[in-house]
Every structure is written in C-alpha cells, then in structure tokens.
Coordinates of C-alpha atoms in Angstrom, one line a residue:
Chain A
X1 CA 26.6 -16.3 1.0
X2 CA 24.0 -17.1 -1.7
X3 CA 22.0 -20.1 -0.7
X4 CA 20.3 -22.6 -2.8
X5 CA 16.7 -21.9 -2.2
X6 CA 13.9 -24.2 -3.2
X7 CA 11.4 -22.7 -5.6
X8 CA 13.8 -20.2 -7.3
X9 CA 13.3 -19.9 -11.1
X10 CA 15.9 -22.1 -12.9
X11 CA 18.8 -20.3 -14.7
X12 CA 18.0 -17.0 -13.0
X13 CA 21.1 -15.4 -14.4
X14 CA 20.0 -16.2 -18.0
X15 CA 16.5 -14.9 -17.3
X16 CA 18.0 -11.7 -15.9
X17 CA 19.6 -11.1 -19.3
X18 CA 16.1 -10.7 -20.7
X19 CA 15.9 -7.4 -18.7
X20 CA 18.5 -5.1 -20.2
X21 CA 18.2 -2.5 -17.4
X22 CA 19.3 -5.0 -14.8
X23 CA 22.9 -4.9 -16.2
X24 CA 23.3 -1.2 -15.9
X25 CA 25.4 0.5 -13.3
X26 CA 24.5 3.6 -11.2
X27 CA 26.6 6.5 -9.9
X28 CA 30.0 5.4 -8.6
X29 CA 29.9 2.2 -10.7
X30 CA 27.4 0.5 -8.4
X31 CA 25.4 -2.3 -9.9
X32 CA 21.7 -1.9 -9.8
X33 CA 19.8 -3.8 -7.1
X34 CA 16.2 -3.2 -8.1
X35 CA 13.9 -3.9 -5.2
X36 CA 11.0 -1.6 -6.2
X37 CA 9.0 -3.9 -8.5
X38 CA 5.7 -3.4 -6.6
X39 CA 6.1 0.2 -7.7
X40 CA 6.8 -0.7 -11.3
X41 CA 8.4 -3.8 -12.8
X42 CA 11.3 -3.8 -15.2
X43 CA 10.7 -4.7 -18.9
X44 CA 12.1 -7.7 -20.8
X45 CA 13.7 -7.1 -24.2
X46 CA 10.8 -8.9 -25.9
X47 CA 8.3 -6.2 -24.7
X48 CA 10.6 -3.4 -25.8
X49 CA 11.2 -5.0 -29.2
X50 CA 7.6 -5.7 -29.8
X51 CA 6.6 -2.1 -29.1
X52 CA 9.5 -0.7 -31.2
X53 CA 8.5 -3.1 -34.1
X54 CA 4.9 -2.0 -33.9
X55 CA 5.9 1.7 -34.0
X56 CA 8.5 1.1 -36.8
X57 CA 6.4 -1.1 -39.0
X58 CA 2.7 -1.3 -38.2
X59 CA 1.7 2.1 -36.7
X60 CA -1.7 3.3 -37.6
X61 CA -4.9 4.0 -35.8
X62 CA -7.1 1.1 -34.9
X63 CA -10.6 0.1 -36.1
X64 CA -11.0 3.2 -38.2
X65 CA -8.2 3.0 -40.8
X66 CA -9.3 1.3 -44.0
X67 CA -5.8 0.5 -45.1
X68 CA -3.2 -2.3 -44.7
X69 CA -1.4 -0.6 -41.8
X70 CA -4.7 0.0 -40.1
X71 CA -5.6 -3.7 -40.4
X72 CA -2.2 -4.7 -39.0
X73 CA -2.4 -2.3 -36.1
X74 CA -6.0 -3.3 -35.3
X75 CA -5.0 -7.0 -35.4
X76 CA -2.0 -6.3 -33.1
X77 CA -4.1 -4.2 -30.7
X78 CA -6.9 -6.8 -30.5
X79 CA -4.3 -9.5 -30.2
X80 CA -3.2 -7.8 -27.0
X81 CA -6.7 -8.2 -25.7
X82 CA -6.7 -11.9 -26.6
X83 CA -3.5 -12.4 -24.7
X84 CA -4.7 -10.6 -21.7
X85 CA -8.0 -12.5 -21.7
X86 CA -6.0 -15.8 -21.8
X87 CA -3.6 -14.6 -19.0
X88 CA -6.5 -14.0 -16.6
X89 CA -8.8 -16.8 -17.7
X90 CA -11.5 -14.5 -19.0
X91 CA -14.5 -16.4 -20.4
X92 CA -14.7 -13.9 -23.2
X93 CA -12.2 -11.5 -24.8
X94 CA -14.9 -8.8 -24.9
X95 CA -14.9 -8.7 -21.1
X96 CA -11.3 -7.2 -21.2
X97 CA -11.4 -3.4 -21.3
X98 CA -8.3 -1.4 -21.7
X99 CA -7.9 1.7 -19.5
X100 CA -5.0 4.0 -18.7
X101 CA -4.1 2.2 -15.5
X102 CA -5.6 0.4 -12.6
X103 CA -6.7 3.7 -11.0
X104 CA -8.7 4.5 -14.1
X105 CA -10.2 1.0 -14.1
X106 CA -11.4 1.4 -10.5
X107 CA -12.7 4.9 -11.2
X108 CA -14.5 3.7 -14.3
X109 CA -16.4 1.3 -12.1
X110 CA -17.1 3.8 -9.3
X111 CA -18.3 6.4 -11.8
X112 CA -20.5 4.2 -13.9
X113 CA -22.0 2.9 -10.7
X114 CA -22.8 6.4 -9.7
X115 CA -24.7 6.8 -13.0
X116 CA -26.3 3.4 -13.0
X117 CA -30.0 2.8 -12.8
X118 CA -32.0 -0.3 -11.8
X119 CA -30.4 -3.0 -9.7
X120 CA -26.9 -1.4 -9.7
X121 CA -28.1 2.1 -8.7
X122 CA -26.6 3.3 -5.4
X123 CA -28.4 5.8 -3.2
X124 CA -29.1 6.8 0.4
X125 CA -29.1 3.9 2.8
X126 CA -26.9 1.8 0.5
X127 CA -23.4 0.8 1.6
X128 CA -20.1 0.2 0.0
X129 CA -17.5 -1.9 1.8
X130 CA -13.8 -1.6 1.4
X131 CA -10.8 -2.5 3.6
X132 CA -8.3 -0.5 5.7
X133 CA -5.4 -1.9 3.6
X134 CA -6.5 -0.5 0.3
X135 CA -4.3 1.6 -2.0
X136 CA -5.6 5.2 -2.2
X137 CA -6.9 4.4 -5.7
X138 CA -9.3 1.8 -4.1
X139 CA -10.4 4.2 -1.4
X140 CA -10.9 7.7 -2.9
X141 CA -13.2 6.6 -5.8
X142 CA -15.5 5.0 -3.3
X143 CA -15.4 8.0 -1.0
X144 CA -16.4 10.1 -4.0
X145 CA -19.2 7.7 -5.0
X146 CA -20.7 7.4 -1.5
X147 CA -20.5 11.2 -0.9
X148 CA -22.2 11.9 -4.2
X149 CA -24.9 9.4 -3.7
X150 CA -25.6 9.8 0.0
X151 CA -24.5 6.2 0.6
X152 CA -22.3 5.0 3.4
X153 CA -18.7 3.8 3.1
X154 CA -17.7 1.0 5.5
X155 CA -14.5 -1.0 5.8
X156 CA -12.9 -4.1 7.2
X157 CA -10.3 -3.3 9.8
X158 CA -7.0 -5.1 10.2
X159 CA -5.6 -7.5 12.7
X160 CA -2.3 -6.7 14.5
X161 CA -0.5 -9.2 12.2
X162 CA -1.7 -7.4 9.1
X163 CA -4.6 -9.5 8.0
X164 CA -8.2 -8.5 7.3
X165 CA -10.3 -8.7 10.4
X166 CA -13.2 -10.8 9.2
X167 CA -14.7 -11.3 12.7
X168 CA -17.5 -8.8 11.9
X169 CA -18.1 -9.8 8.3
X170 CA -21.8 -10.5 8.9
X171 CA -22.2 -7.1 10.4
X172 CA -20.3 -5.4 7.5
X173 CA -21.7 -7.2 4.5
X174 CA -25.5 -7.0 4.8
X175 CA -28.6 -6.5 2.7
X176 CA -27.6 -2.8 2.5
X177 CA -24.3 -3.6 0.8
X178 CA -24.2 -2.8 -2.9
X179 CA -20.5 -3.1 -3.5
X180 CA -17.6 -4.8 -1.9
X181 CA -14.2 -3.7 -3.2
X182 CA -10.9 -5.0 -2.0
X183 CA -7.4 -5.7 -2.9
X184 CA -6.3 -9.2 -3.6
X185 CA -2.7 -8.6 -2.4
X186 CA -1.8 -5.6 -0.3
X187 CA 0.8 -3.2 -1.8
X188 CA 2.0 -2.3 1.7
X189 CA 1.6 -5.3 4.0
X190 CA 1.9 -7.9 1.3
X191 CA -1.1 -9.8 2.7
X192 CA -3.0 -12.1 0.4
X193 CA -6.7 -11.7 1.1
X194 CA -9.3 -14.5 1.0
X195 CA -11.0 -12.9 -2.0
X196 CA -13.2 -15.8 -3.0
X197 CA -14.5 -16.3 0.6
X198 CA -15.4 -12.6 0.9
X199 CA -16.9 -12.7 -2.6
X200 CA -19.1 -15.6 -1.6
X201 CA -20.5 -13.6 1.3
X202 CA -21.0 -10.5 -0.8
X203 CA -22.9 -12.5 -3.5
X204 CA -25.2 -13.9 -0.9
X205 CA -26.5 -10.4 -0.2
X206 CA -26.5 -9.5 -3.9
X207 CA -23.6 -7.1 -3.8
X208 CA -21.1 -6.9 -6.6
X209 CA -17.4 -7.6 -5.9
X210 CA -14.6 -5.4 -7.2
X211 CA -11.1 -6.7 -6.9
X212 CA -7.9 -4.6 -7.2
X213 CA -5.5 -7.2 -8.6
X214 CA -2.7 -4.7 -9.2
X215 CA -0.3 -6.6 -6.9
X216 CA -1.8 -10.0 -7.5
X217 CA -1.7 -10.2 -11.3
X218 CA 2.1 -9.9 -11.3
X219 CA 2.8 -12.7 -8.9
X220 CA -0.2 -15.1 -8.6
X221 CA -1.9 -17.2 -11.3
X222 CA -5.1 -15.3 -11.8
X223 CA -8.3 -17.0 -12.8
X224 CA -11.0 -14.3 -12.8
X225 CA -13.9 -16.7 -12.6
X226 CA -12.4 -18.7 -9.6
X227 CA -11.5 -15.4 -7.9
X228 CA -15.2 -14.7 -7.3
X229 CA -14.8 -11.1 -8.7
X230 CA -17.5 -9.4 -10.8
X231 CA -15.0 -6.8 -11.8
X232 CA -11.2 -6.9 -11.5
X233 CA -8.6 -4.3 -12.2
X234 CA -4.8 -4.4 -12.7
X235 CA -2.1 -2.3 -14.5
X236 CA 0.2 -3.1 -17.3
X237 CA 3.4 -1.7 -15.9
X238 CA 3.6 -4.0 -12.9
X239 CA 3.3 -7.2 -15.1
X240 CA 6.5 -6.3 -17.1
X241 CA 4.4 -4.3 -19.6
X242 CA 4.5 -0.6 -20.4
X243 CA 2.9 2.3 -18.4
X244 CA -0.2 4.0 -19.8
X245 CA -2.3 0.8 -20.0
X246 CA -4.5 -0.8 -17.4
X247 CA -7.1 -3.6 -17.6
X248 CA -10.6 -3.8 -16.3
X249 CA -12.1 -7.3 -16.6
X250 CA -15.8 -7.6 -15.8
X251 CA -18.5 -10.3 -16.1
X252 CA -20.5 -9.6 -19.2
X253 CA -23.8 -9.4 -17.3
X254 CA -22.4 -6.6 -15.1
X255 CA -20.6 -4.7 -17.8
X256 CA -23.7 -4.8 -20.0
X257 CA -25.7 -3.2 -17.2
X258 CA -23.2 -0.4 -16.5
X259 CA -23.7 2.8 -18.4
X260 CA -20.9 4.2 -20.6
X261 CA -17.9 5.9 -18.9
X262 CA -16.3 8.4 -21.3
X263 CA -18.2 9.5 -24.4
X264 CA -16.4 9.8 -27.8
X265 CA -15.2 8.0 -30.8
X266 CA -15.3 4.2 -30.9
X267 CA -17.7 3.8 -28.0
X268 CA -20.8 4.5 -30.1
X269 CA -23.1 2.5 -32.3
X270 CA -24.7 5.6 -34.0
X271 CA -24.7 9.3 -33.2
X272 CA -27.3 11.9 -34.1
X273 CA -27.4 15.5 -32.8
X274 CA -30.3 14.5 -30.5
X275 CA -28.9 11.2 -29.1
X276 CA -26.5 8.3 -29.4
X277 CA -26.6 4.6 -29.0
X278 CA -23.6 2.8 -27.7
X279 CA -21.3 0.0 -28.8
X280 CA -21.3 -3.3 -27.0
X281 CA -18.4 -4.2 -24.7
X282 CA -15.5 -3.8 -24.7
X283 CA -15.7 -0.7 -26.9
X284 CA -18.5 0.9 -24.9
X285 CA -15.9 1.7 -22.3
X286 CA -13.0 2.6 -24.7
X287 CA -13.8 6.1 -26.0
X288 CA -11.1 7.7 -28.2
X289 CA -7.9 6.4 -29.7
X290 CA -6.8 3.7 -27.2
X291 CA -3.3 3.1 -26.0
X292 CA -2.4 1.0 -29.0
X293 CA 1.3 0.3 -28.8
X294 CA 0.9 -0.1 -25.0
X295 CA -1.8 -2.9 -25.6
X296 CA 0.6 -4.6 -28.0
X297 CA 3.4 -4.4 -25.4
X298 CA 1.1 -5.6 -22.7
X299 CA 0.2 -8.6 -24.9
X300 CA 3.9 -9.4 -25.2
X301 CA 4.4 -8.9 -21.5
X302 CA 1.7 -11.4 -20.3
X303 CA 2.9 -13.9 -23.0
X304 CA 6.4 -13.6 -21.5
X305 CA 5.0 -14.2 -18.0
X306 CA 2.8 -17.1 -19.2
X307 CA 5.8 -18.7 -20.9
X308 CA 7.8 -18.7 -17.7
X309 CA 4.6 -19.8 -15.9
X310 CA 2.7 -17.9 -13.2
X311 CA 3.0 -20.9 -10.8
X312 CA 6.8 -20.8 -11.2
X313 CA 6.9 -17.0 -10.7
X314 CA 4.7 -17.4 -7.6
X315 CA 7.1 -20.0 -6.2
X316 CA 10.1 -17.8 -6.9
X317 CA 8.5 -14.9 -5.2
X318 CA 7.7 -17.0 -2.1
X319 CA 11.2 -18.3 -2.0
X320 CA 12.7 -14.8 -2.2
X321 CA 10.2 -13.4 0.2
X322 CA 10.9 -16.1 2.8
X323 CA 14.7 -15.5 2.4
X324 CA 14.1 -11.7 2.7
X325 CA 12.0 -12.1 5.8
X326 CA 14.8 -14.2 7.3
X327 CA 17.5 -11.7 6.4
X328 CA 15.5 -8.7 7.6
X329 CA 14.9 -10.4 11.0
X330 CA 18.7 -10.3 11.6
X331 CA 18.8 -6.5 11.4
X332 CA 18.5 -5.0 14.9
X333 CA 15.6 -2.7 15.5
X334 CA 13.8 -3.7 12.3
X335 CA 10.1 -4.4 12.4
X336 CA 8.2 -5.9 9.4
X337 CA 4.7 -4.5 8.9
X338 CA 2.4 -7.4 7.8
X339 CA 2.4 -11.2 7.9
X340 CA 5.7 -12.9 8.7
X341 CA 4.8 -16.2 6.9
X342 CA 6.0 -16.0 3.3
X343 CA 3.3 -18.5 2.2
X344 CA 0.6 -16.0 3.3
X345 CA 1.9 -12.9 1.6
X346 CA 3.2 -11.3 -1.6
X347 CA 6.6 -10.0 -2.4
X348 CA 6.3 -6.5 -1.0
X349 CA 7.8 -6.2 2.4
X350 CA 7.4 -2.9 4.3
X351 CA 9.4 -2.3 7.4
X352 CA 10.6 0.2 10.0
X353 CA 14.0 0.6 11.6
X354 CA 14.1 2.2 15.0
X355 CA 15.9 5.6 14.9
X356 CA 16.1 6.0 11.1
X357 CA 13.4 7.6 9.0
X358 CA 12.5 5.6 5.8
X359 CA 13.7 8.5 3.6
X360 CA 17.1 8.3 5.1
X361 CA 17.1 4.5 4.8
X362 CA 16.2 4.8 1.1
X363 CA 18.8 7.5 0.6
X364 CA 21.6 5.4 2.1
X365 CA 20.5 2.3 0.2
X366 CA 20.4 4.3 -3.1
X367 CA 24.0 5.4 -2.6
X368 CA 24.8 1.7 -2.7
X369 CA 22.7 1.1 -5.9
X370 CA 19.7 -0.4 -4.0
X371 CA 16.4 0.9 -5.2
X372 CA 13.5 0.6 -2.6
X373 CA 10.5 2.8 -1.9
X374 CA 10.1 5.0 1.1
X375 CA 6.9 6.8 2.2
X376 CA 3.3 5.8 2.7
X377 CA 3.1 3.8 -0.6
X378 CA -0.3 5.4 -1.2
X379 CA -1.7 3.5 1.8
X380 CA -1.9 6.1 4.5
X381 CA -4.8 4.5 6.4
X382 CA -2.9 1.2 6.6
X383 CA 0.1 3.1 8.0
X384 CA -2.1 4.9 10.5
X385 CA -3.6 1.6 11.6
X386 CA -0.1 0.5 12.6
X387 CA 0.8 3.8 14.2
X388 CA 3.5 4.7 11.7
X389 CA 3.8 7.6 9.4
X390 CA 5.8 5.9 6.7
X391 CA 7.9 2.9 6.0
X392 CA 10.6 1.5 3.7
X393 CA 9.4 -1.1 1.3
X394 CA 11.4 -3.7 -0.7
X395 CA 9.6 -5.6 -3.4
X396 CA 11.0 -8.4 -5.4
X397 CA 10.0 -10.0 -8.7
X398 CA 10.8 -12.9 -11.0
X399 CA 14.3 -11.5 -11.6
X400 CA 15.3 -10.9 -8.0
X401 CA 18.2 -13.0 -6.7
X402 CA 19.1 -14.1 -3.1
X403 CA 22.3 -12.1 -3.6
X404 CA 20.3 -8.9 -4.0
X405 CA 18.5 -9.6 -0.7
X406 CA 22.0 -10.1 0.9
X407 CA 22.9 -6.7 -0.6
X408 CA 19.8 -5.2 1.0
X409 CA 20.5 -6.7 4.4
X410 CA 24.1 -5.5 4.3
X411 CA 22.9 -2.1 3.2
X412 CA 20.5 -1.9 6.1
X413 CA 23.4 -2.8 8.5
X414 CA 25.4 0.0 6.9
X415 CA 22.5 2.4 7.3
X416 CA 22.3 1.7 11.0
X417 CA 26.0 2.3 11.4
X418 CA 25.9 5.4 9.3
X419 CA 23.3 6.8 11.6
X420 CA 25.4 5.6 14.6
X421 CA 22.8 3.1 15.9
X422 CA 25.2 0.2 16.3
Chain B
X1 CA 29.5 6.7 -2.6
X2 CA 30.0 7.6 1.0
X3 CA 31.3 11.1 0.0
X4 CA 28.1 11.9 -1.7
X5 CA 26.2 10.7 1.4
X6 CA 28.4 12.7 3.6
X7 CA 27.7 15.8 1.5
X8 CA 24.0 15.3 2.2
X9 CA 24.2 14.2 5.8
X10 CA 26.6 16.8 7.3
X11 CA 27.4 16.3 10.9
X12 CA 25.5 19.5 11.7
X13 CA 22.4 18.1 10.2
X14 CA 22.7 14.8 12.1
X15 CA 23.3 16.7 15.3
X16 CA 20.2 18.8 14.8
X17 CA 18.2 15.7 13.9
X18 CA 19.3 13.9 17.1
X19 CA 19.0 17.0 19.3
X20 CA 16.4 19.3 17.8
X21 CA 16.2 22.9 19.1
X22 CA 13.0 24.6 20.2
X23 CA 10.9 21.5 19.5
X24 CA 7.4 21.3 21.0
X25 CA 4.4 23.5 20.7
X26 CA 4.3 26.5 23.0
X27 CA 2.0 29.4 23.9
X28 CA 1.5 32.2 23.2
X29 CA 1.2 32.3 19.4
X30 CA -0.6 34.3 16.8
X31 CA -0.8 31.7 14.1
X32 CA -0.6 27.9 13.8
X33 CA -0.2 26.1 10.5
X34 CA -0.1 22.4 9.5
X35 CA 2.0 21.5 6.4
X36 CA 2.4 18.1 4.8
X37 CA 4.6 16.7 2.1
X38 CA 1.9 14.6 0.3
X39 CA 4.4 12.4 -1.5
X40 CA 6.1 11.1 1.6
X41 CA 3.8 12.1 4.4
X42 CA 6.2 14.3 6.4
X43 CA 4.2 16.6 8.6
X44 CA 4.8 19.7 10.7
X45 CA 2.6 21.8 12.9
X46 CA 4.2 25.1 13.5
X47 CA 3.3 28.2 15.6
X48 CA 4.7 31.7 15.4
X49 CA 4.7 34.3 18.1
X50 CA 5.7 37.9 17.2
X51 CA 5.7 41.1 19.1
X52 CA 6.8 44.7 18.7
X53 CA 10.1 45.3 20.5
X54 CA 10.6 48.5 22.5
X55 CA 12.2 50.0 19.3
X56 CA 8.9 49.5 17.5
X57 CA 10.3 46.7 15.3
X58 CA 8.2 43.6 14.9
X59 CA 10.3 40.7 16.1
X60 CA 10.0 36.9 16.0
X61 CA 9.6 36.1 19.7
X62 CA 9.1 32.3 19.3
X63 CA 8.7 29.6 16.7
X64 CA 7.5 26.3 18.1
X65 CA 6.7 23.1 16.2
X66 CA 5.8 19.5 16.4
X67 CA 6.8 17.3 13.4
X68 CA 7.4 13.9 12.0
X69 CA 9.7 13.2 9.2
X70 CA 13.2 12.4 8.0
X71 CA 16.5 13.7 9.3
X72 CA 16.6 16.5 6.7
X73 CA 13.1 17.8 7.5
X74 CA 13.7 17.6 11.3
X75 CA 17.1 19.2 11.2
X76 CA 15.9 21.9 8.9
X77 CA 13.1 22.9 11.4
X78 CA 15.6 23.0 14.2
X79 CA 18.0 25.2 12.2
X80 CA 15.1 27.5 11.1
X81 CA 14.1 28.2 14.7
X82 CA 17.7 29.0 15.7
X83 CA 18.0 31.4 12.8
X84 CA 14.8 33.4 13.1
X85 CA 13.9 33.5 16.8
X86 CA 14.8 37.0 18.1
X87 CA 15.2 38.5 14.7
X88 CA 13.1 41.4 13.2
X89 CA 10.5 39.8 11.0
X90 CA 11.8 41.4 7.8
X91 CA 15.3 40.2 8.5
X92 CA 13.9 36.7 9.2
X93 CA 12.1 36.9 5.8
X94 CA 15.4 37.8 4.1
X95 CA 17.0 34.7 5.7
X96 CA 14.1 32.6 4.5
X97 CA 14.7 34.0 1.0
X98 CA 18.3 33.2 1.1
X99 CA 17.7 29.6 2.3
X100 CA 15.1 29.2 -0.5
X101 CA 17.6 30.4 -3.1
X102 CA 20.2 28.0 -1.8
X103 CA 17.7 25.0 -1.8
X104 CA 16.5 25.8 -5.3
X105 CA 20.0 26.4 -6.7
X106 CA 20.6 22.7 -7.7
X107 CA 23.9 22.9 -5.8
X108 CA 25.2 25.9 -7.8
X109 CA 24.6 28.6 -5.2
X110 CA 27.4 29.5 -2.8
X111 CA 25.7 29.9 0.6
X112 CA 26.4 33.0 2.7
X113 CA 27.5 31.8 6.2
X114 CA 27.0 35.2 7.7
X115 CA 23.3 35.0 6.9
X116 CA 22.6 31.3 7.0
X117 CA 25.0 30.1 9.8
X118 CA 24.2 26.3 10.4
X119 CA 21.9 26.3 7.5
X120 CA 24.8 26.3 5.1
X121 CA 25.1 22.6 5.9
X122 CA 22.0 22.1 3.7
X123 CA 23.9 23.1 0.6
X124 CA 24.5 19.4 -0.2
X125 CA 20.7 18.8 0.0
X126 CA 20.2 21.0 -3.0
X127 CA 21.9 18.4 -5.2
X128 CA 19.3 15.8 -4.3
X129 CA 16.0 17.1 -5.9
X130 CA 13.9 14.5 -4.1
X131 CA 15.1 15.9 -0.7
X132 CA 14.7 19.6 -1.3
X133 CA 11.0 19.5 -0.3
X134 CA 12.1 17.8 3.0
X135 CA 14.4 20.7 3.8
X136 CA 11.8 23.3 2.9
X137 CA 8.8 21.9 4.7
X138 CA 9.1 23.8 8.0
X139 CA 10.5 26.9 6.2
X140 CA 7.4 27.1 4.1
X141 CA 5.2 26.5 7.1
X142 CA 6.9 29.4 9.0
X143 CA 6.5 31.8 6.1
X144 CA 2.9 30.8 5.7
X145 CA 2.2 31.3 9.4
X146 CA 4.0 34.6 9.6
X147 CA 2.3 36.0 6.5
X148 CA -1.1 35.0 7.9
X149 CA -0.4 37.4 10.7
X150 CA 1.5 40.3 9.1
X151 CA -0.1 40.2 5.6
X152 CA 1.7 39.9 2.3
X153 CA 5.4 40.5 2.3
X154 CA 5.1 43.6 0.0
X155 CA 3.4 45.4 3.0
X156 CA 6.5 44.6 5.0
X157 CA 8.9 46.0 2.4
X158 CA 6.7 49.1 1.8
X159 CA 6.8 49.9 5.5
X160 CA 10.6 49.9 5.6

C-alpha cells in the first residue's frame, strides 16, 4: 500500500543502500525498520570509510606533530571544521568549536557565562529564559548557572497543541534577561519554533540567544546568521556522523568575550608557572587532543547531507511526517503529542495509546523489527505539561520509506490486539 | 516473534497488570518510599506496615502502593504484595532474594514455584535486560522501605 508521495527523495531504494545497517535483519529474520533517528541517525558508507581510511592511513595527533602524518591528520581535522562551517553558513571557520556532543556545547556556554565578567556577567536579579519543551540538556545547565549565580530561571510555557506560548513574551523577555536559550525543533513534540522572531525580541533587550539545533541541523537547512542565534549547538551523531563529537557555533564577538572553558593543551598561547594566556577561537575552547577521527567523519557526514541537499531532505521529512500523522490517526485510542500539521513540525512524533504503556508498545514493535523510543525522551517537563509520564516516539530521516510507516501502523494495530484492546 | 513476546508477557503478568492486587496507598504504615526508574520515568510510591504477631515474629501486615509504569512494573508490584503480605519479614526478605536472583539470572535460573508462586511468570523477563529494572522497581522499593524500619538485613539474620 505504498503511496507515491510528493516530496520524497528520488531513488530512495538506491539512497538506502548507502546505509549498510538498513539491510540487516534482526532476531527471527525480521528486516530492520529504523524509526529512532531523532535518538541517533544511521551512518552512510562514506562516513564509515572516511573514518576507517583516516585511522588506517593518516592517524596522528593534530597541530603538534611535526611530521607528515601529523600534517595530514591536522589537514583532515581542520577540513572537518571547514565542512561544518559551510554546512551551517558560518561567516568564519574559527567560529566552529568542536565539543564532545551538544550537551557539552550547551554546558560550555552556561559554564563560561558563569565565569564571564563585564557585559556577559550574570548575577542576582538577572534572568535566563528557556522553554518548557527543552531537552534536559538545555534545562539543567541553566538551572546550575542560575542557582550558582543567584539569578532567576524563567521559561515559556506551551499551548495545548504543543507550540510555544508567546502571549507573555514581553513579560518574559525584559531588561533583566541576559540569556534566552531555546530549541529550534523539539525532540519530543516535533514543534519548529520561531527562533528568529524570539531572537529579535531578545536582542532588543540586549540578551544573548542560544539555540539548541540538535534536532534542526539534521532536517532543516541551517543558516546560523539568519537564525538570529548568537550561539548554536548540535551533535554529530544525529546528522549521519559519528558519536563523540558535537558543534558549538558562536558569533566571534560573543566567543571572544567568553572566558576559556577547559584548561589544557592547545587552548593556550603561552604558559608560565604564574599565569597563562590563551589561544584565539576556536582553540581557546578546545583543550586537549580533540576528537580527530570524529571530526573527519563529521565532515564527510555533512558533505553527504549537502550533496543530497538539506532542502530536499526537509521536503522528504515533511512528506514522511505527513504520511505518518495520517497513518497514526487511523489507530484507535492513539493521541499524538504536538502539532498535527506536518509543515509546522519536524520528523519526531511522540504519541500515546490508551491502555498500553509506551514500554510495552516499544517491546511489541521491537519483536517485529521496528525500532522506536519509549520513555520521557529526556523531556520530562514537556511530558508533565501534557499530563503524561512517558510516550512512544517514532522518528524518521532521509532514508525512511512510506512502507516503513505502514509497518509501524500495522505494528501498532498488532500491539492493540496483543494487549486485547480491539 | 510472537513466542518470544509470549515468554515475556505471560498471561499471569497481563492479568496482574489489568487487575492489580492491593493497589492504592493505605494507613497505617511505618515507612513510605518513592522510587523511580530514571531512564524511563516509571514511578512507585510504596508503604509498608509491619507488626509483631502474637508469636513475637515481626510480620508484613500490609504493603500498599501507587504507581505508574509499564505492564511489567505494574504486574510485578501486584505479585510482590501477594507474596509478602502476611509473611514473617525474614521470610519475605528470602522471597525478595529469590526473585532478585531470578531477575539477574539472564534467563538461566530455574525459578522455585514453591517460593515464588505467580512470580515465576517473570522468568521470561530476565531474558530482556532492558526490562529487568521494570520488574525490580517495586521490589527494591519494598526492601528499601522495610530496611528503613527494621535496620540492616544482618540484624534480622543475627536475631534468628
């Protein structure tokens, strides 16, 4: 019952062959139906090969090895930075900082803000504004910062249909606001937030804007300048790259004013026993041996996505998401959490089924080879907002087919019958 | 595929899930604990009430609970209360130990039906590492609550 949907990537079956894992089978000979890409994406052969090639032929430490391999490794590592800079439209490659993951990127910002002096310093009476739909990694660092500095944490609430409630924006973002940090695309509700509009308001009061683009970078064309962000974080493994590497992009003026994060090798200009001076960006924030092969793999990953085209990937996601919303609506007792209009949301769809706990849903689906996520998806406050303890989440990506959505819907029907709800 | 699922979701488990025994929080109680499974968010609030029986043996008079979670965690709480209510505390602790061994046995432990009764239905859960925590949530809460009243388990054994 596969339909011809407008917007799907052409030759999807050929594209799927780029991802070796998609052809494996699971217990009982079940083909894999991977619908957990918001958790982590699968990797194309080119990323795997690029990383293997680096380890087999070019491995050496970067920036400190005065030999041929060191030069090759440094070039490949810094090449990864160039590719990431191009992928997000960064005005300067130096504004791209490699971290361990998006969580570390956000914690880097929150921690260096805690140590900042001058304009960026945060203290009693100051406010940090986040939203109720954040991933825990964009909540907890700000709780830590405001607790440590005696500042106040405030947040945008959510509307019943899973959007940011902007009705009190003028009350929330005020002269006291120092930081506004929000997700571009919700990992639970799928909502795409009006980041540029909120950034405009934040800049009017002189606040800096931090954007968690962990779910946006995989599926939307990202132009960091147009986004309105001052600082923007995402992770490598959700953009078909490896784990162990994340990206913090920041406007040079902001990064230059933030103090160093971790101290160590490579982040210094000179060191004496009394004091040290620090390297310029990006190295100021990259102490120690960086994730070298991961940066090389991330470069290959974003090149792969750019080659397919982020506009095309976005259109594919929208087509699959619309098809999935349509299919899920046919399952009795199923409620989607978040916007129901595919053009207003990303490809992560969380839902509840009356009478079956998400764990049990995921377990039954897994027995049919269908991988989804069950739980609170590191967004407990957003679940509380909708009065649910946990949910089941399907998330698609550029390799997802309508047939896989059909398999999910069939699997959910089977789940209902297994738990005798039909 | 369905056989594996059936090994996990035994009829007994689904029955306890749909019709949990002893559910709801009751008075009196000597201790109340709240346990969560941080990875999935399952939660249980559990109370224990114990009293010395006429023979001088400390008995589990009541275990009451309020919980949210999956079929495995809900059924497991229900089975726990069936097994321990009315038993001497040290015997209940031995049942706990036996259930723990079963759950941590990766499917290689033969359950003793004499001791575990309906809880033998959870033998299949031990083969699903991701679900073992679900099955143990209320059991760990019960042990925690009980020990907070009677003190470390060594004390119990020494007093035998």
